Coordinates of C-alpha atoms in Angstrom, one line a residue:
X7 CA 51.1 -1.9 -26.0
X8 CA 50.1 -0.6 -29.5
X9 CA 48.7 2.9 -29.4
X10 CA 45.5 1.8 -31.2
X11 CA 44.9 -1.0 -28.8
X12 CA 45.5 1.3 -25.8
X13 CA 43.0 3.8 -27.2
X14 CA 40.4 1.1 -27.8
X15 CA 40.8 -0.1 -24.2
X16 CA 40.4 3.5 -22.9
X17 CA 37.2 3.9 -25.0
X18 CA 35.8 0.6 -23.6
X19 CA 36.6 1.7 -20.1
X20 CA 34.9 5.0 -20.7
X21 CA 31.8 3.4 -22.1
X22 CA 31.6 0.9 -19.2
X23 CA 31.9 3.7 -16.7
X24 CA 29.2 5.7 -18.5
X25 CA 26.9 2.7 -18.4
X26 CA 27.6 2.2 -14.7
X27 CA 27.0 5.8 -14.0
X28 CA 23.7 5.8 -15.8
X29 CA 22.7 2.6 -14.0
X30 CA 23.6 4.2 -10.7
X31 CA 21.6 7.3 -11.6
X32 CA 18.4 5.4 -12.2
X33 CA 15.6 6.3 -9.7
X34 CA 15.0 3.4 -7.4
X35 CA 11.4 3.0 -8.6
X36 CA 12.6 2.3 -12.2
X37 CA 12.8 -1.3 -13.1
X38 CA 15.9 -2.5 -15.0
X39 CA 13.8 -4.6 -17.5
X40 CA 10.2 -5.1 -18.6
X41 CA 9.0 -8.3 -20.2
X42 CA 5.5 -9.0 -21.6
X43 CA 4.2 -12.5 -21.3
X44 CA 1.2 -14.2 -23.0
X45 CA -0.7 -16.2 -20.3
X46 CA -2.6 -19.2 -21.7
X47 CA -5.8 -19.3 -19.6
X48 CA -9.5 -20.3 -19.7
X49 CA -12.7 -18.4 -19.6
X50 CA -15.1 -20.3 -17.4
X51 CA -18.5 -19.9 -15.7
X52 CA -18.3 -19.9 -11.9
X53 CA -20.0 -23.3 -11.8
X54 CA -17.3 -24.7 -14.2
X55 CA -14.6 -23.3 -12.0
X56 CA -16.1 -24.7 -8.8
X57 CA -16.6 -28.1 -10.4
X58 CA -13.0 -28.2 -11.7
X59 CA -14.4 -28.6 -15.2
X60 CA -11.4 -27.4 -17.3
X61 CA -12.6 -29.2 -20.4
X62 CA -15.7 -26.9 -20.6
X63 CA -13.6 -23.8 -20.5
X64 CA -12.9 -21.6 -23.5
X65 CA -9.1 -21.2 -24.2
X66 CA -8.0 -17.6 -24.0
X67 CA -4.7 -15.8 -23.9
X68 CA -4.4 -12.9 -21.4
X69 CA -1.2 -11.0 -20.7
X70 CA 1.2 -10.1 -17.9
X71 CA 3.9 -7.4 -17.6
X72 CA 6.9 -8.4 -15.6
X73 CA 9.2 -5.6 -14.4
X74 CA 12.5 -6.8 -13.0
X75 CA 13.5 -4.5 -10.1
X76 CA 17.0 -3.2 -9.6
X77 CA 19.2 -5.9 -8.0
X78 CA 20.9 -9.1 -8.8
X79 CA 20.0 -12.8 -8.6
X80 CA 16.6 -14.1 -7.8
X81 CA 14.3 -11.4 -6.5
X82 CA 11.0 -11.4 -4.7
X83 CA 7.8 -10.5 -6.7
X84 CA 4.4 -9.0 -6.1
X85 CA 1.7 -10.2 -8.6
X86 CA -1.0 -7.5 -9.0
X87 CA -4.6 -8.3 -10.1
X88 CA -6.8 -5.5 -11.3
X89 CA -10.5 -4.8 -10.5
X90 CA -13.6 -4.3 -12.6
X91 CA -12.1 -1.4 -14.6
X92 CA -9.0 -3.2 -15.7
X93 CA -5.4 -2.1 -15.2
X94 CA -5.4 1.5 -14.1
X95 CA -3.1 4.3 -13.0
X96 CA -3.2 3.3 -9.3
X97 CA -1.6 0.0 -10.2
X98 CA 1.4 2.0 -11.5
X99 CA 1.8 3.7 -8.2
X100 CA 2.0 0.4 -6.4
X101 CA 4.5 -1.0 -9.1
X102 CA 6.8 2.0 -8.5
X103 CA 6.6 1.5 -4.7
X104 CA 7.5 -2.1 -4.9
X105 CA 10.2 -1.7 -7.5
X106 CA 11.8 1.0 -5.3
X107 CA 12.1 -1.6 -2.6
X108 CA 13.9 -4.0 -4.9
X109 CA 10.8 -6.1 -5.4
X110 CA 9.9 -7.1 -9.0
X111 CA 6.2 -6.9 -10.1
X112 CA 4.0 -8.9 -12.4
X113 CA 0.8 -7.1 -13.5
X114 CA -1.9 -9.3 -14.9
X115 CA -4.3 -8.0 -17.5
X116 CA -7.3 -10.4 -17.5
X117 CA -9.5 -8.2 -19.6
X118 CA -7.9 -7.2 -23.0
X119 CA -7.4 -10.8 -24.2
X120 CA -11.1 -11.5 -23.5
X121 CA -12.2 -8.4 -25.4
X122 CA -13.2 -6.6 -22.2
X123 CA -12.4 -3.1 -20.9
X124 CA -14.7 -2.8 -17.9
X125 CA -17.3 -5.0 -16.2
X126 CA -18.6 -2.8 -13.5
X127 CA -21.9 -2.1 -15.1
X128 CA -22.3 -5.7 -16.2
X129 CA -20.5 -8.1 -13.9
X130 CA -22.0 -11.1 -15.7
X131 CA -19.6 -10.5 -18.6
X132 CA -17.0 -12.5 -16.7
X133 CA -17.4 -15.2 -14.0
X134 CA -16.5 -14.0 -10.5
X135 CA -13.8 -16.6 -10.2
X136 CA -12.1 -16.4 -13.6
X137 CA -9.3 -14.2 -12.5
X138 CA -8.1 -16.9 -10.1
X139 CA -7.3 -19.1 -13.1
X140 CA -5.2 -16.2 -14.7
X141 CA -3.4 -15.8 -11.3
X142 CA -2.5 -19.4 -11.1
X143 CA -1.3 -19.5 -14.7
X144 CA 0.9 -16.5 -14.0
X145 CA 2.4 -18.4 -11.1
X146 CA 3.4 -21.1 -13.5
X147 CA 5.4 -18.6 -15.5
X148 CA 7.1 -17.0 -12.5
X149 CA 8.0 -20.3 -10.9
X150 CA 10.3 -21.0 -13.8
X151 CA 11.8 -17.6 -14.3
X152 CA 15.5 -17.3 -13.6
X153 CA 15.2 -13.9 -11.9
X154 CA 12.4 -15.0 -9.5
X155 CA 12.7 -16.4 -6.0
X156 CA 9.8 -18.9 -6.1
X157 CA 9.5 -18.8 -2.3
X158 CA 9.0 -15.1 -2.3
X159 CA 6.0 -14.4 -4.5
X160 CA 3.1 -12.4 -3.0
X161 CA -0.4 -11.9 -4.5
X162 CA -2.1 -8.5 -4.3
X163 CA -5.4 -7.5 -5.8
X164 CA -8.0 -4.7 -5.9
X165 CA -11.8 -5.0 -5.7
X166 CA -12.7 -7.8 -8.1
X167 CA -9.0 -8.6 -8.2
X168 CA -9.0 -8.4 -4.4
X169 CA -11.8 -10.9 -4.3
X170 CA -9.7 -13.2 -6.6
X171 CA -6.7 -12.6 -4.3
X172 CA -8.6 -13.5 -1.2
X173 CA -10.2 -16.7 -2.6
X174 CA -7.0 -17.8 -4.4
X175 CA -5.8 -18.7 -0.9
X176 CA -8.3 -21.5 -0.6
X177 CA -6.7 -25.0 -0.4
X178 CA -9.5 -26.4 -2.5
X179 CA -9.0 -24.0 -5.4
X180 CA -5.2 -24.5 -5.3
X181 CA -5.7 -28.2 -5.6
X182 CA -8.2 -27.8 -8.5
X183 CA -6.3 -25.1 -10.5
X184 CA -2.8 -24.3 -9.3
X185 CA -0.4 -26.5 -11.4
X186 CA 2.7 -24.4 -10.7
X187 CA 4.1 -26.5 -7.9
X188 CA 4.4 -23.5 -5.6
X189 CA 2.2 -21.3 -3.4
X190 CA 2.1 -17.6 -2.9
X191 CA 4.0 -16.4 0.2
X192 CA 1.1 -14.1 1.2
X193 CA -2.2 -12.7 0.0
X194 CA -3.0 -8.9 0.1
X195 CA -6.6 -8.1 -0.9
X196 CA -7.7 -4.5 -1.1
X197 CA -11.4 -3.8 -0.6
X198 CA -12.5 -7.3 -1.8
X199 CA -16.1 -8.6 -2.0
X200 CA -16.5 -11.2 0.8
X201 CA -20.2 -11.8 0.3
X202 CA -19.9 -15.3 -1.1
X203 CA -19.5 -18.4 1.0
X204 CA -17.8 -21.3 -0.7
X205 CA -17.6 -24.9 0.4
X206 CA -14.5 -25.3 2.6
X207 CA -13.5 -21.6 2.4
X208 CA -12.0 -21.6 5.9
X209 CA -9.4 -24.0 4.7
X210 CA -6.8 -21.6 3.3
X211 CA -3.1 -21.9 2.6
X212 CA -0.9 -21.6 5.6
X213 CA 0.2 -18.2 4.5
X214 CA -0.5 -14.7 5.9
X215 CA -3.7 -12.9 4.6
X216 CA -3.7 -9.1 5.0
X217 CA -6.9 -7.4 4.0
X218 CA -7.2 -3.6 3.6
X219 CA -10.6 -2.0 3.5
X220 CA -12.5 1.3 3.9
X221 CA -15.1 1.4 6.7
X222 CA -17.7 3.3 4.7
X223 CA -17.2 1.3 1.5
X224 CA -20.7 0.8 -0.1
X225 CA -19.4 -1.1 -3.2
X226 CA -18.0 -4.1 -1.3
X227 CA -19.0 -3.5 2.3
X228 CA -16.5 -4.4 4.9
X229 CA -19.1 -6.1 7.2
X230 CA -19.0 -9.3 5.1
X231 CA -15.2 -9.3 5.3
X232 CA -15.3 -8.9 9.1
X233 CA -17.5 -12.0 9.2
X234 CA -15.2 -14.0 7.0
X235 CA -12.1 -13.0 8.9
X236 CA -13.7 -14.1 12.2
X237 CA -14.4 -17.5 10.6
X238 CA -10.8 -17.7 9.4
X239 CA -9.5 -16.7 12.8
X240 CA -11.7 -19.3 14.5
X241 CA -10.0 -21.9 12.2
X242 CA -6.6 -20.7 13.3
X243 CA -5.6 -18.9 10.1
X244 CA -3.1 -16.0 10.0
X245 CA -5.4 -13.2 8.8
X246 CA -5.6 -9.5 9.6
X247 CA -8.2 -7.0 8.5
X248 CA -7.2 -3.3 8.5
X249 CA -10.0 -0.8 8.2
X250 CA -9.6 2.9 7.3
X251 CA -12.2 5.5 8.2
X252 CA -13.4 8.1 5.7
X253 CA -12.1 5.8 3.0
X254 CA -14.3 4.9 0.1
X255 CA -13.9 2.0 -2.4
X256 CA -10.7 2.5 -4.2
X257 CA -9.2 4.7 -1.5
X258 CA -5.7 3.9 -2.6
X259 CA -6.2 6.1 -5.7
X260 CA -5.1 8.7 -3.1
X261 CA -1.5 7.6 -4.0
X262 CA -2.2 9.6 -7.2
X263 CA -3.5 12.6 -5.2
X264 CA -7.2 11.8 -5.8
X265 CA -9.1 13.1 -2.8
X266 CA -12.7 13.1 -4.0
X267 CA -15.5 10.5 -3.8
X268 CA -18.1 10.1 -6.6
X269 CA -20.8 7.7 -7.8
X270 CA -19.6 4.9 -10.0
X271 CA -22.5 5.4 -12.4
X272 CA -24.5 2.2 -13.1
X273 CA -21.9 0.0 -11.5
X274 CA -23.4 -3.2 -10.0
X275 CA -22.9 -4.0 -6.3
X276 CA -23.9 -7.2 -4.4
X277 CA -23.6 -5.3 -1.1
X278 CA -27.0 -6.6 0.0
X279 CA -26.7 -10.1 -1.4
X280 CA -25.9 -13.3 0.5
X281 CA -24.4 -15.7 -2.0
X282 CA -23.6 -19.3 -1.1
X283 CA -22.2 -22.2 -3.1
X284 CA -24.8 -25.0 -3.5
X285 CA -24.7 -28.5 -4.9
X286 CA -22.8 -29.0 -8.1
X287 CA -20.9 -25.7 -7.8
X288 CA -24.0 -23.6 -8.4
X289 CA -24.0 -20.2 -6.6
X290 CA -27.2 -19.6 -4.8
X291 CA -29.0 -16.5 -3.6
X292 CA -29.3 -17.0 0.1
X293 CA -32.6 -15.0 0.3
X294 CA -34.4 -16.7 -2.5
X295 CA -32.7 -20.1 -2.5
X296 CA -32.6 -19.8 -6.3
X297 CA -29.4 -19.7 -8.5
X298 CA -27.8 -16.3 -8.1
X299 CA -28.1 -13.9 -11.0
X300 CA -27.0 -10.3 -11.5
X301 CA -30.7 -9.6 -12.3
X302 CA -31.6 -10.5 -8.7
X303 CA -33.3 -7.8 -6.7
X304 CA -30.4 -7.7 -4.2
X305 CA -28.1 -6.4 -6.9
X306 CA -28.0 -2.6 -6.6
X307 CA -26.4 0.2 -8.6
X308 CA -24.3 3.4 -8.2
X309 CA -21.9 2.7 -5.3
X310 CA -19.2 5.3 -4.5
X311 CA -15.5 5.3 -5.4
X312 CA -12.8 7.7 -4.5
X313 CA -9.4 8.4 -3.1
X314 CA -8.0 9.3 0.3
X315 CA -4.4 10.4 0.2
X316 CA -3.8 10.0 3.9
X317 CA -5.1 6.5 4.3
X318 CA -3.6 5.5 0.9
X319 CA -0.2 6.5 2.3
X320 CA -0.9 4.6 5.5
X321 CA -1.9 1.4 3.6
X322 CA 1.2 1.7 1.4
X323 CA 3.4 2.0 4.5
X324 CA 1.7 -1.0 6.1
X325 CA 2.1 -3.1 3.0
X326 CA 5.8 -2.1 2.6
X327 CA 6.6 -2.9 6.2
X328 CA 4.8 -6.3 5.9
X329 CA 6.8 -7.2 2.8
X330 CA 10.1 -5.9 4.3
X331 CA 9.7 -8.5 7.1
X332 CA 8.2 -11.3 4.9
X333 CA 10.8 -11.0 2.2
X334 CA 13.6 -10.4 4.7
X335 CA 14.8 -7.3 2.8
X336 CA 17.9 -5.6 4.1

């Protein structure tokens, strides 16, 4: 073997071993690859969404960040949907937790492409159901990805995104808007708003729903979720509501060490509203029997938000254990 060739082979072997060593040295929570996807979606009013009126929607491109976890072949995925303040630091904590388990993540940003940053002080800036369209469009992307196991994709969301996660499970909404050909394997809403009753909302996908909520939450009170869960259980659905005491809205920010609770200044809450879908997909104020508006007297301001490190850790452990079993992880 010529000396030059032998030297080249040694160099290649050294480079390969270095790359392997570096790969082995990666912390488990670090993804091997990140991909940014444009997501063709629509901006719709709630009535247009409920009526299935896609033609009336305004085309918009939102975005998603896909992080491929360490591992080989087709991997499970958790899709994460943000709340009224957009993608925040707490989302990153969940991404790291899932990537460390060998689960890839797809974080949707439904705001930036629409020129939004926050909607808390003015929830009318975006229809309550819009994020569900973004979610289903993301599922279309993931269904075709060579590194994704389409049978092991779970949806998780927080606050407004938790609301979208919960109602994305409805059979009716899947039939209207989900064109991906697949369904989520489970739904994990964190502190969602359950105050709205939709036509046929007890008919949900035959998949587990796991809701996590704080008992003293005064942004999206848990009492309306308790009532919805009872209706779902009566319909024979696989749903579990886990409540944490001393845990305000956004309690999982405790994963970042946040342990204080503060007023979310001027944020709107429908905690004392009863909203119901009426004829033609119009959302009605149950008290006034008039179309619901964020100017209604039941809409209040200044709910509390804050973290609880102890219950944040408990919820993370519960979610991880649930996914371990659902995804059949070794």
